[in-house]
CSV table of C-alpha atoms and ligand atoms in Angstrom, one decimal:
chain,number,residue,atom,x,y,z
E,1,MET,CA,114.7,90.2,91.8
E,2,THR,CA,114.5,93.4,93.9
E,3,LYS,CA,116.5,96.5,93.2
E,4,ALA,CA,117.1,99.0,96.0
E,5,VAL,CA,118.6,102.4,95.5
E,6,VAL,CA,120.2,104.7,98.0
E,7,LEU,CA,120.3,108.4,97.2
E,8,GLY,CA,122.9,110.1,99.3
E,9,ALA,CA,124.7,106.8,99.7
E,10,ALA,CA,128.2,108.2,100.5
E,11,GLY,CA,127.0,110.1,103.6
E,12,GLY,CA,127.0,109.4,107.3
E,13,ILE,CA,123.8,107.5,107.0
E,14,GLY,CA,124.2,106.4,103.4
E,15,GLN,CA,127.3,104.3,103.9
E,16,PRO,CA,126.2,102.2,106.9
E,17,LEU,CA,122.7,101.9,105.5
E,18,SER,CA,124.0,100.7,102.2
E,19,LEU,CA,126.1,98.2,104.1
E,20,LEU,CA,123.1,96.9,105.9
E,21,LEU,CA,121.1,96.7,102.6
E,22,LYS,CA,124.0,94.8,101.0
E,23,THR,CA,123.6,92.2,103.7
E,24,SER,CA,119.9,91.7,103.0
E,25,PRO,CA,119.0,88.5,101.3
E,26,LEU,CA,115.9,90.2,100.0
E,27,ILE,CA,117.9,92.6,97.7
E,28,SER,CA,119.5,91.4,94.4
E,29,GLU,CA,120.7,94.8,93.1
E,30,LEU,CA,121.9,97.8,95.0
E,31,SER,CA,122.5,101.1,93.3
E,32,LEU,CA,124.3,103.9,95.2
E,33,TYR,CA,123.9,107.5,94.1
E,34,ASP,CA,125.5,110.6,95.6
E,35,ILE,CA,127.2,113.7,94.4
E,36,VAL,CA,130.6,112.3,95.7
E,37,ASN,CA,132.4,109.1,96.4
E,38,THR,CA,129.9,106.4,95.3
E,39,PRO,CA,132.3,104.6,93.0
E,40,GLY,CA,134.6,103.9,96.0
E,41,VAL,CA,131.7,103.0,98.4
E,42,ALA,CA,130.3,100.7,95.7
E,43,ALA,CA,133.6,99.0,95.0
E,44,ASP,CA,134.1,98.4,98.7
E,45,LEU,CA,130.7,96.9,99.3
E,46,SER,CA,130.8,94.8,96.2
E,47,HIS,CA,133.5,92.6,97.8
E,48,ILE,CA,131.0,91.4,100.4
E,49,ASP,CA,129.9,87.9,99.8
E,50,THR,CA,126.1,88.5,99.7
E,51,PRO,CA,123.8,88.3,96.6
E,52,ALA,CA,123.2,92.0,95.9
E,53,LYS,CA,125.1,93.3,92.8
E,54,VAL,CA,126.4,96.8,93.8
E,55,GLU,CA,126.9,99.8,91.4
E,56,GLY,CA,127.9,103.4,92.2
E,57,TYR,CA,126.8,106.4,90.3
E,58,LEU,CA,127.7,110.1,90.3
E,59,PRO,CA,125.7,113.0,88.6
E,60,PRO,CA,127.5,113.1,85.2
E,61,ASP,CA,126.1,111.2,82.3
E,62,ASP,CA,122.7,111.0,84.0
E,63,GLY,CA,124.0,109.0,86.9
E,64,LEU,CA,120.7,109.6,88.8
E,65,GLY,CA,118.7,108.2,86.0
E,66,LYS,CA,120.9,105.1,85.6
E,67,ALA,CA,120.9,104.5,89.4
E,68,LEU,CA,117.1,104.7,89.5
E,69,LYS,CA,116.4,102.6,86.4
E,70,GLY,CA,114.3,99.6,87.4
E,71,ALA,CA,114.2,100.6,91.1
E,72,ASP,CA,111.7,98.8,93.3
E,73,ILE,CA,112.6,100.7,96.5
E,74,VAL,CA,114.4,104.0,96.8
E,75,VAL,CA,115.8,105.3,100.2
E,76,ILE,CA,116.7,108.9,100.5
E,77,PRO,CA,119.2,110.0,103.1
E,78,ALA,CA,120.6,112.8,101.0
E,79,GLY,CA,121.0,116.3,102.5
E,80,VAL,CA,122.7,118.2,105.3
E,81,PRO,CA,122.4,117.2,108.9
E,82,ARG,CA,121.9,119.5,112.0
E,83,LYS,CA,124.6,121.1,114.0
E,84,PRO,CA,124.0,122.1,117.7
E,85,GLY,CA,121.5,124.9,118.1
E,86,MET,CA,119.7,124.1,114.9
E,87,THR,CA,116.1,122.7,114.5
E,88,ARG,CA,115.3,120.2,111.7
E,89,ASP,CA,113.3,123.0,110.1
E,90,ASP,CA,116.5,125.0,109.7
E,91,LEU,CA,117.6,122.3,107.2
E,92,PHE,CA,114.7,123.1,104.9
E,93,LYS,CA,116.6,125.8,103.0
E,94,ILE,CA,119.1,123.3,101.6
E,95,ASN,CA,117.3,119.9,101.8
E,96,ALA,CA,114.0,120.9,100.3
E,97,GLY,CA,115.7,121.6,96.9
E,98,ILE,CA,117.8,118.4,97.1
E,99,VAL,CA,114.7,116.2,97.9
E,100,ARG,CA,112.6,118.0,95.2
E,101,ASP,CA,115.2,117.3,92.5
E,102,LEU,CA,115.7,113.7,93.6
E,103,ALA,CA,112.0,113.1,93.7
E,104,THR,CA,111.7,114.5,90.2
E,105,GLY,CA,114.3,111.9,89.0
E,106,ILE,CA,112.2,109.2,90.7
E,107,ALA,CA,109.0,110.4,89.2
E,108,LYS,CA,110.5,110.3,85.7
E,109,VAL,CA,112.4,107.1,85.9
E,110,ALA,CA,110.9,104.9,88.6
E,111,PRO,CA,107.4,106.2,89.4
E,112,LYS,CA,106.3,102.9,90.8
E,113,ALA,CA,109.1,102.5,93.3
E,114,PHE,CA,108.5,102.6,97.0
E,115,VAL,CA,110.1,105.8,98.3
E,116,LEU,CA,111.5,106.0,101.8
E,117,VAL,CA,112.4,109.5,102.9
E,118,ILE,CA,115.0,110.0,105.6
E,119,SER,CA,116.2,113.5,104.8
E,120,ASN,CA,115.1,116.2,107.3
E,121,PRO,CA,112.8,117.9,108.0
E,122,VAL,CA,110.8,114.7,107.3
E,123,ASN,CA,107.5,116.5,108.1
E,124,SER,CA,108.2,118.7,105.1
E,125,THR,CA,110.3,116.6,102.8
E,126,VAL,CA,107.6,113.8,102.5
E,127,PRO,CA,105.0,116.4,101.3
E,128,ILE,CA,107.6,117.7,98.8
E,129,VAL,CA,108.0,114.2,97.3
E,130,ALA,CA,104.2,113.7,97.2
E,131,GLU,CA,103.8,117.1,95.5
E,132,VAL,CA,106.5,116.4,92.9
E,133,PHE,CA,104.8,113.1,92.1
E,134,LYS,CA,101.4,114.9,91.8
E,135,GLN,CA,102.9,117.3,89.3
E,136,HIS,CA,104.2,114.3,87.3
E,137,ASN,CA,100.8,112.5,87.6
E,138,VAL,CA,102.4,109.5,89.3
E,139,PHE,CA,101.3,110.1,92.9
E,140,ASP,CA,100.4,107.0,94.8
E,141,PRO,CA,100.0,107.7,98.5
E,142,LYS,CA,100.5,104.0,99.3
E,143,ARG,CA,104.1,104.2,98.1
E,144,ILE,CA,105.6,107.2,99.9
E,145,PHE,CA,106.9,106.8,103.4
E,146,GLY,CA,108.6,109.1,105.9
E,147,VAL,CA,111.0,107.0,107.9
E,148,THR,CA,110.2,107.7,111.6
E,149,THR,CA,111.6,104.3,112.7
E,150,LEU,CA,114.4,105.9,114.7
E,151,ASP,CA,111.9,107.4,117.1
E,152,VAL,CA,110.4,103.9,117.6
E,153,VAL,CA,113.8,102.3,118.1
E,154,ARG,CA,114.7,105.0,120.6
E,155,ALA,CA,111.4,104.5,122.5
E,156,SER,CA,112.1,100.7,122.7
E,157,THR,CA,115.6,101.3,124.0
E,158,PHE,CA,114.8,103.9,126.6
E,159,VAL,CA,111.9,101.9,127.9
E,160,ALA,CA,114.0,98.8,128.1
E,161,GLU,CA,116.6,100.9,130.1
E,162,LYS,CA,113.8,101.9,132.5
E,163,ILE,CA,112.7,98.2,132.8
E,164,GLY,CA,116.4,97.6,133.7
E,165,ASP,CA,117.0,95.0,131.1
E,166,LEU,CA,118.3,96.0,127.6
E,167,SER,CA,117.9,92.4,126.4
E,168,VAL,CA,114.2,93.0,126.1
E,169,ALA,CA,114.6,96.1,123.9
E,170,PRO,CA,114.1,94.3,120.6
E,171,ALA,CA,110.8,92.9,121.8
E,172,VAL,CA,109.6,96.2,123.3
E,173,SER,CA,107.1,97.9,121.0
E,174,ILE,CA,106.0,101.5,121.6
E,175,PRO,CA,104.0,103.2,118.8
E,176,VAL,CA,105.3,106.7,118.1
E,177,VAL,CA,102.9,108.8,116.1
E,178,GLY,CA,102.6,112.4,114.8
E,179,GLY,CA,105.7,113.5,113.0
E,180,HIS,CA,109.5,113.6,113.2
E,181,SER,CA,110.6,116.7,115.1
E,182,GLY,CA,110.3,117.8,118.7
E,183,VAL,CA,106.7,118.2,119.9
E,184,THR,CA,105.4,116.4,116.8
E,185,ILE,CA,107.0,113.2,118.0
E,186,VAL,CA,104.4,111.6,120.2
E,187,PRO,CA,105.4,108.3,121.9
E,188,LEU,CA,102.5,106.3,123.2
E,189,LEU,CA,104.0,104.9,126.3
E,190,SER,CA,100.5,103.9,127.5
E,191,GLN,CA,100.5,101.3,124.6
E,192,SER,CA,103.8,99.8,125.5
E,193,SER,CA,103.9,96.1,124.7
E,194,HIS,CA,105.8,95.6,128.1
E,195,PRO,CA,104.4,97.0,131.3
E,196,LEU,CA,106.4,100.0,132.5
E,197,PRO,CA,107.9,99.7,136.0
E,198,ALA,CA,105.2,100.3,138.6
E,199,ASN,CA,107.3,102.9,140.4
E,200,LEU,CA,107.4,105.2,137.4
E,201,THR,CA,105.9,108.6,138.4
E,202,GLU,CA,104.0,111.0,136.1
E,203,ASP,CA,107.2,113.1,136.0
E,204,ASP,CA,109.2,110.0,134.9
E,205,ILE,CA,106.7,109.4,132.1
E,206,LYS,CA,107.1,113.0,131.0
E,207,ALA,CA,110.9,112.8,131.2
E,208,LEU,CA,110.8,109.6,129.1
E,209,THR,CA,108.5,111.2,126.6
E,210,ASN,CA,110.8,114.2,126.3
E,211,ARG,CA,113.8,112.0,125.8
E,212,VAL,CA,112.2,110.3,122.8
E,213,GLN,CA,111.0,113.6,121.4
E,214,TYR,CA,114.5,115.1,121.8
E,215,GLY,CA,116.7,112.0,121.3
E,216,GLY,CA,118.0,113.5,118.1
E,217,ASP,CA,119.3,116.5,120.0
E,218,GLU,CA,121.1,114.2,122.4
E,219,VAL,CA,123.2,112.9,119.5
E,220,VAL,CA,123.6,116.2,117.8
E,221,LYS,CA,125.0,117.6,121.1
E,222,ALA,CA,127.3,114.7,121.7
E,223,LYS,CA,128.7,114.8,118.1
E,224,ASP,CA,129.4,118.5,118.8
E,225,GLY,CA,129.2,119.9,115.3
E,226,ALA,CA,130.1,116.6,113.4
E,227,GLY,CA,126.5,115.9,112.5
E,228,SER,CA,123.5,114.0,113.8
E,229,ALA,CA,122.5,110.4,114.3
E,230,THR,CA,123.9,108.2,111.5
E,231,LEU,CA,124.6,104.7,112.7
E,232,SER,CA,121.3,104.3,114.7
E,233,MET,CA,119.5,105.9,111.7
E,234,ALA,CA,121.1,103.4,109.3
E,235,TYR,CA,119.9,100.6,111.6
E,236,ALA,CA,116.4,102.1,111.8
E,237,GLY,CA,116.3,102.7,108.0
E,238,ALA,CA,117.4,99.2,107.2
E,239,GLU,CA,114.8,97.8,109.7
E,240,PHE,CA,112.0,99.7,108.0
E,241,ALA,CA,113.2,98.7,104.5
E,242,ALA,CA,113.4,95.1,105.6
E,243,LYS,CA,109.8,95.2,106.9
E,244,LEU,CA,108.6,96.8,103.6
E,245,LEU,CA,110.5,94.3,101.5
E,246,ARG,CA,109.0,91.3,103.5
E,247,ALA,CA,105.5,92.8,103.0
E,248,ILE,CA,106.1,93.4,99.3
E,249,LYS,CA,107.0,89.7,99.0
E,250,GLY,CA,103.7,88.7,100.6
E,251,GLU,CA,104.3,88.4,104.3
E,252,LYS,CA,101.1,89.5,106.2
E,253,GLY,CA,100.6,91.5,109.4
E,254,ILE,CA,103.7,93.6,109.4
E,255,VAL,CA,103.0,96.8,111.2
E,256,ALA,CA,105.2,99.9,111.6
E,257,PRO,CA,104.7,103.5,112.4
E,258,THR,CA,105.5,105.7,109.4
E,259,PHE,CA,104.7,109.2,108.1
E,260,VAL,CA,102.2,108.7,105.3
E,261,HIS,CA,99.6,110.6,103.3
E,262,LEU,CA,96.3,109.8,105.1
E,263,THR,CA,94.4,109.2,101.9
E,264,ALA,CA,96.6,106.0,101.4
E,265,ASP,CA,93.8,104.0,103.1
E,266,GLU,CA,90.3,104.5,104.5
E,267,GLY,CA,91.8,104.2,108.0
E,268,GLY,CA,93.4,107.7,107.5
E,269,LYS,CA,89.9,109.2,108.1
E,270,LYS,CA,89.6,107.6,111.5
E,271,VAL,CA,93.1,109.0,112.4
E,272,GLN,CA,91.9,112.5,111.3
E,273,GLN,CA,88.9,112.1,113.6
E,274,GLU,CA,91.1,111.0,116.5
E,275,ILE,CA,93.4,113.9,116.1
E,276,GLU,CA,90.5,116.2,115.4
E,277,ALA,CA,92.4,117.8,112.5
E,278,PRO,CA,92.2,117.3,108.7
E,279,LEU,CA,96.0,116.8,108.4
E,280,ASP,CA,97.1,115.2,105.1
E,281,PHE,CA,100.2,113.6,106.5
E,282,PHE,CA,100.7,111.9,109.8
E,283,SER,CA,102.9,109.2,111.3
E,284,ALA,CA,100.5,106.4,112.1
E,285,ARG,CA,100.8,102.7,112.7
E,286,VAL,CA,100.6,101.2,109.2
E,287,GLU,CA,100.1,97.7,108.1
E,288,LEU,CA,102.4,97.1,105.2
E,289,GLY,CA,101.4,95.0,102.2
E,290,ALA,CA,102.3,94.2,98.6
E,291,SER,CA,101.2,97.7,97.4
E,292,GLY,CA,102.9,99.5,100.3
E,293,VAL,CA,100.3,101.0,102.7
E,294,GLU,CA,97.8,98.2,103.3
E,295,LYS,CA,95.9,99.7,106.2
E,296,ILE,CA,96.3,102.8,108.3
E,297,LEU,CA,95.5,101.7,111.9
E,298,PRO,CA,93.7,103.9,114.4
E,299,ILE,CA,95.7,105.6,117.2
E,300,GLY,CA,93.4,103.8,119.7
E,301,LYS,CA,93.1,104.4,123.4
E,302,ILE,CA,95.7,106.8,124.8
E,303,SER,CA,96.2,108.6,128.1
E,304,SER,CA,95.0,112.1,128.8
E,305,TYR,CA,98.7,113.2,128.8
E,306,GLU,CA,99.2,111.7,125.4
E,307,GLN,CA,96.0,113.5,124.2
E,308,THR,CA,97.6,116.8,125.3
E,309,LEU,CA,100.8,115.9,123.4
E,310,LEU,CA,98.8,115.1,120.2
E,311,LYS,CA,97.0,118.5,120.5
E,312,ALA,CA,100.4,120.2,120.8
E,313,ALA,CA,101.7,118.4,117.8
E,314,VAL,CA,99.0,119.3,115.3
E,315,PRO,CA,99.8,123.0,114.6
E,316,GLU,CA,103.5,122.4,114.0
E,317,LEU,CA,102.8,119.4,111.8
E,318,LYS,CA,100.3,121.5,109.8
E,319,ALA,CA,102.8,124.3,109.3
E,320,ASN,CA,105.6,121.9,108.4
E,321,ILE,CA,103.4,120.1,105.8
E,322,GLU,CA,102.2,123.3,104.3
E,323,LYS,CA,105.7,124.6,104.0
E,324,GLY,CA,106.7,121.5,101.9
E,325,VAL,CA,103.6,121.7,99.7
E,326,SER,CA,104.0,125.4,98.9
E,327,PHE,CA,107.7,124.9,98.2
E,328,VAL,CA,106.8,122.7,95.2
E,329,GLN,CA,103.7,124.6,94.2
E,330,ALA,CA,105.3,128.1,94.3
E,331,PRO,CA,106.3,129.3,90.9
E,332,LYS,CA,110.0,129.1,90.4
E,333,LEU,CA,111.6,132.5,90.0
Z,401,NAD,N1,114.5,110.5,109.5
Z,401,NAD,C1,115.4,110.5,110.5
Z,401,NAD,O1,115.0,109.9,111.6
Z,401,NAD,C2,116.7,111.0,110.4
Z,401,NAD,C3,117.7,110.6,111.3
Z,401,NAD,C4,119.0,111.0,111.1
Z,401,NAD,C5,119.3,112.0,110.1
Z,401,NAD,N2,118.3,112.3,109.2
Z,401,NAD,C6,118.6,113.3,108.1
Z,401,NAD,O2,119.3,112.6,107.1
Z,401,NAD,C7,120.0,113.5,106.3
Z,401,NAD,C8,121.4,113.0,106.0
Z,401,NAD,O3,122.2,112.9,107.2
Z,401,NAD,P1,123.7,112.4,107.2
Z,401,NAD,O4,124.2,112.4,108.6
Z,401,NAD,O5,123.8,111.2,106.4
Z,401,NAD,O6,124.4,113.6,106.4
Z,401,NAD,P2,125.8,113.6,105.6
Z,401,NAD,O7,126.2,115.0,105.3
Z,401,NAD,O8,126.8,112.7,106.3
Z,401,NAD,O9,125.4,112.8,104.2
Z,401,NAD,C9,124.5,113.4,103.3
Z,401,NAD,C10,124.9,112.9,101.9
Z,401,NAD,O10,124.0,113.5,101.0
Z,401,NAD,C11,124.8,113.8,99.8
Z,401,NAD,N3,124.1,114.7,99.0
Z,401,NAD,C12,123.9,116.1,99.1
Z,401,NAD,N4,123.3,116.6,98.1
Z,401,NAD,C13,122.9,115.5,97.3
Z,401,NAD,C14,122.2,115.4,96.1
Z,401,NAD,N5,121.7,116.4,95.5
Z,401,NAD,N6,122.1,114.2,95.6
Z,401,NAD,C15,122.6,113.1,96.2
Z,401,NAD,N7,123.3,113.1,97.3
Z,401,NAD,C16,123.4,114.3,97.9
Z,401,NAD,C17,126.1,114.3,100.4
Z,401,NAD,O11,127.1,114.3,99.4
Z,401,NAD,C18,126.4,113.4,101.5
Z,401,NAD,O12,127.1,112.3,101.1
Z,401,NAD,C19,120.0,114.8,107.0
Z,401,NAD,O13,119.0,115.6,106.5
Z,401,NAD,C20,119.6,114.4,108.4
Z,401,NAD,O14,119.0,115.4,109.1
Z,401,NAD,C21,117.1,111.9,109.4
Z,402,LMR,O1,118.2,115.0,115.1
Z,402,LMR,C1,118.4,115.1,113.9
Z,402,LMR,O2,118.5,116.1,113.3
Z,402,LMR,C2,118.5,113.8,113.1
Z,402,LMR,C3,117.4,112.9,113.2
Z,402,LMR,O3,116.2,113.5,112.8
Z,402,LMR,C4,117.3,112.2,114.6
Z,402,LMR,O4,116.2,112.1,115.1
Z,402,LMR,O5,118.3,111.8,115.1
């Protein structure tokens, strides 16, 4: 029996993500929580002929507590999305408080749940969840994940486009490390599972890297004020959740890049050496297991261009992480 909970389930990501989770044979119970519309979304999904029992909850009568009771995995896509001209950090003002309050609910009701954070800015919201858990003495770095899978999905797609064959996209694997915003997104094209076309120039590699780093902006611009990536994010979130669920159920050797606390495993120290910075959080390739983070894998051999990208990522990551931590630690006025 596995209970999954989506917080922010009525939103642009929340609805398609809940749909995908409802189709998962690995989930037996699906709870949907939002400040609006969850009874309707739950009623709709509950007619789908898959095993998961679906319930919708709203804030009154401790809806959050009821939604979270007995949760094994909690996915958080709650919060506002970007509009053109905004950075993810511009969302901090609103989303930090939303994520802090939801994390408080999880810490109180489902402290052992695996928590998958989608709400932006991920580089700060994941530290917020960790800090709230520390305050409630339930912090386990192996169980908190920033979902950076969309960067990985984009990298696979864009590389397959360059290869000239989208049918290989699902098999193309490109680690994307660092964080989830602009320069902190570091795709390691040199580690592509599929050889890049021999005629790609250095400028092509730079353009491809830039497209992965700013793929989110591409969607924000195209949606023209109506939000950011929702459908591709729902796909990516469901992919990561499925990997984690398979790992929890005992499947070995499942690896995915995800934004984690580097104390979750000894391997985090090696990553800190590789990036030459004592960052607490970083999106690294992580082997998933029954307890969540099984192993943090080293970055490994990268090109000198990628080394430059990593150097550029560190100061922004550091600032983003500190912002999240101090938001929770600061005395409330
Ligand atoms: N990690 C990633 O790769 C990634 C990708 C895309 C979007 N995002 C982020 O995901 C978030 C959601 O994006 P969206 O497009 O679904 O936005 P949206 O506005 O369509 O949906 C957000 C939902 O959150 C709900 N919500 C707001 N406050 C809440 C609270 N206190 N408790 C529960 N629910 C609450 C809203 O009612 C809404 O239904 C944004 O912050 C966005 O930037 C992250
Ligand atoms: O770009 C955004 O604001 C949403 C998300 O982080 C993305 O990468 O698509």
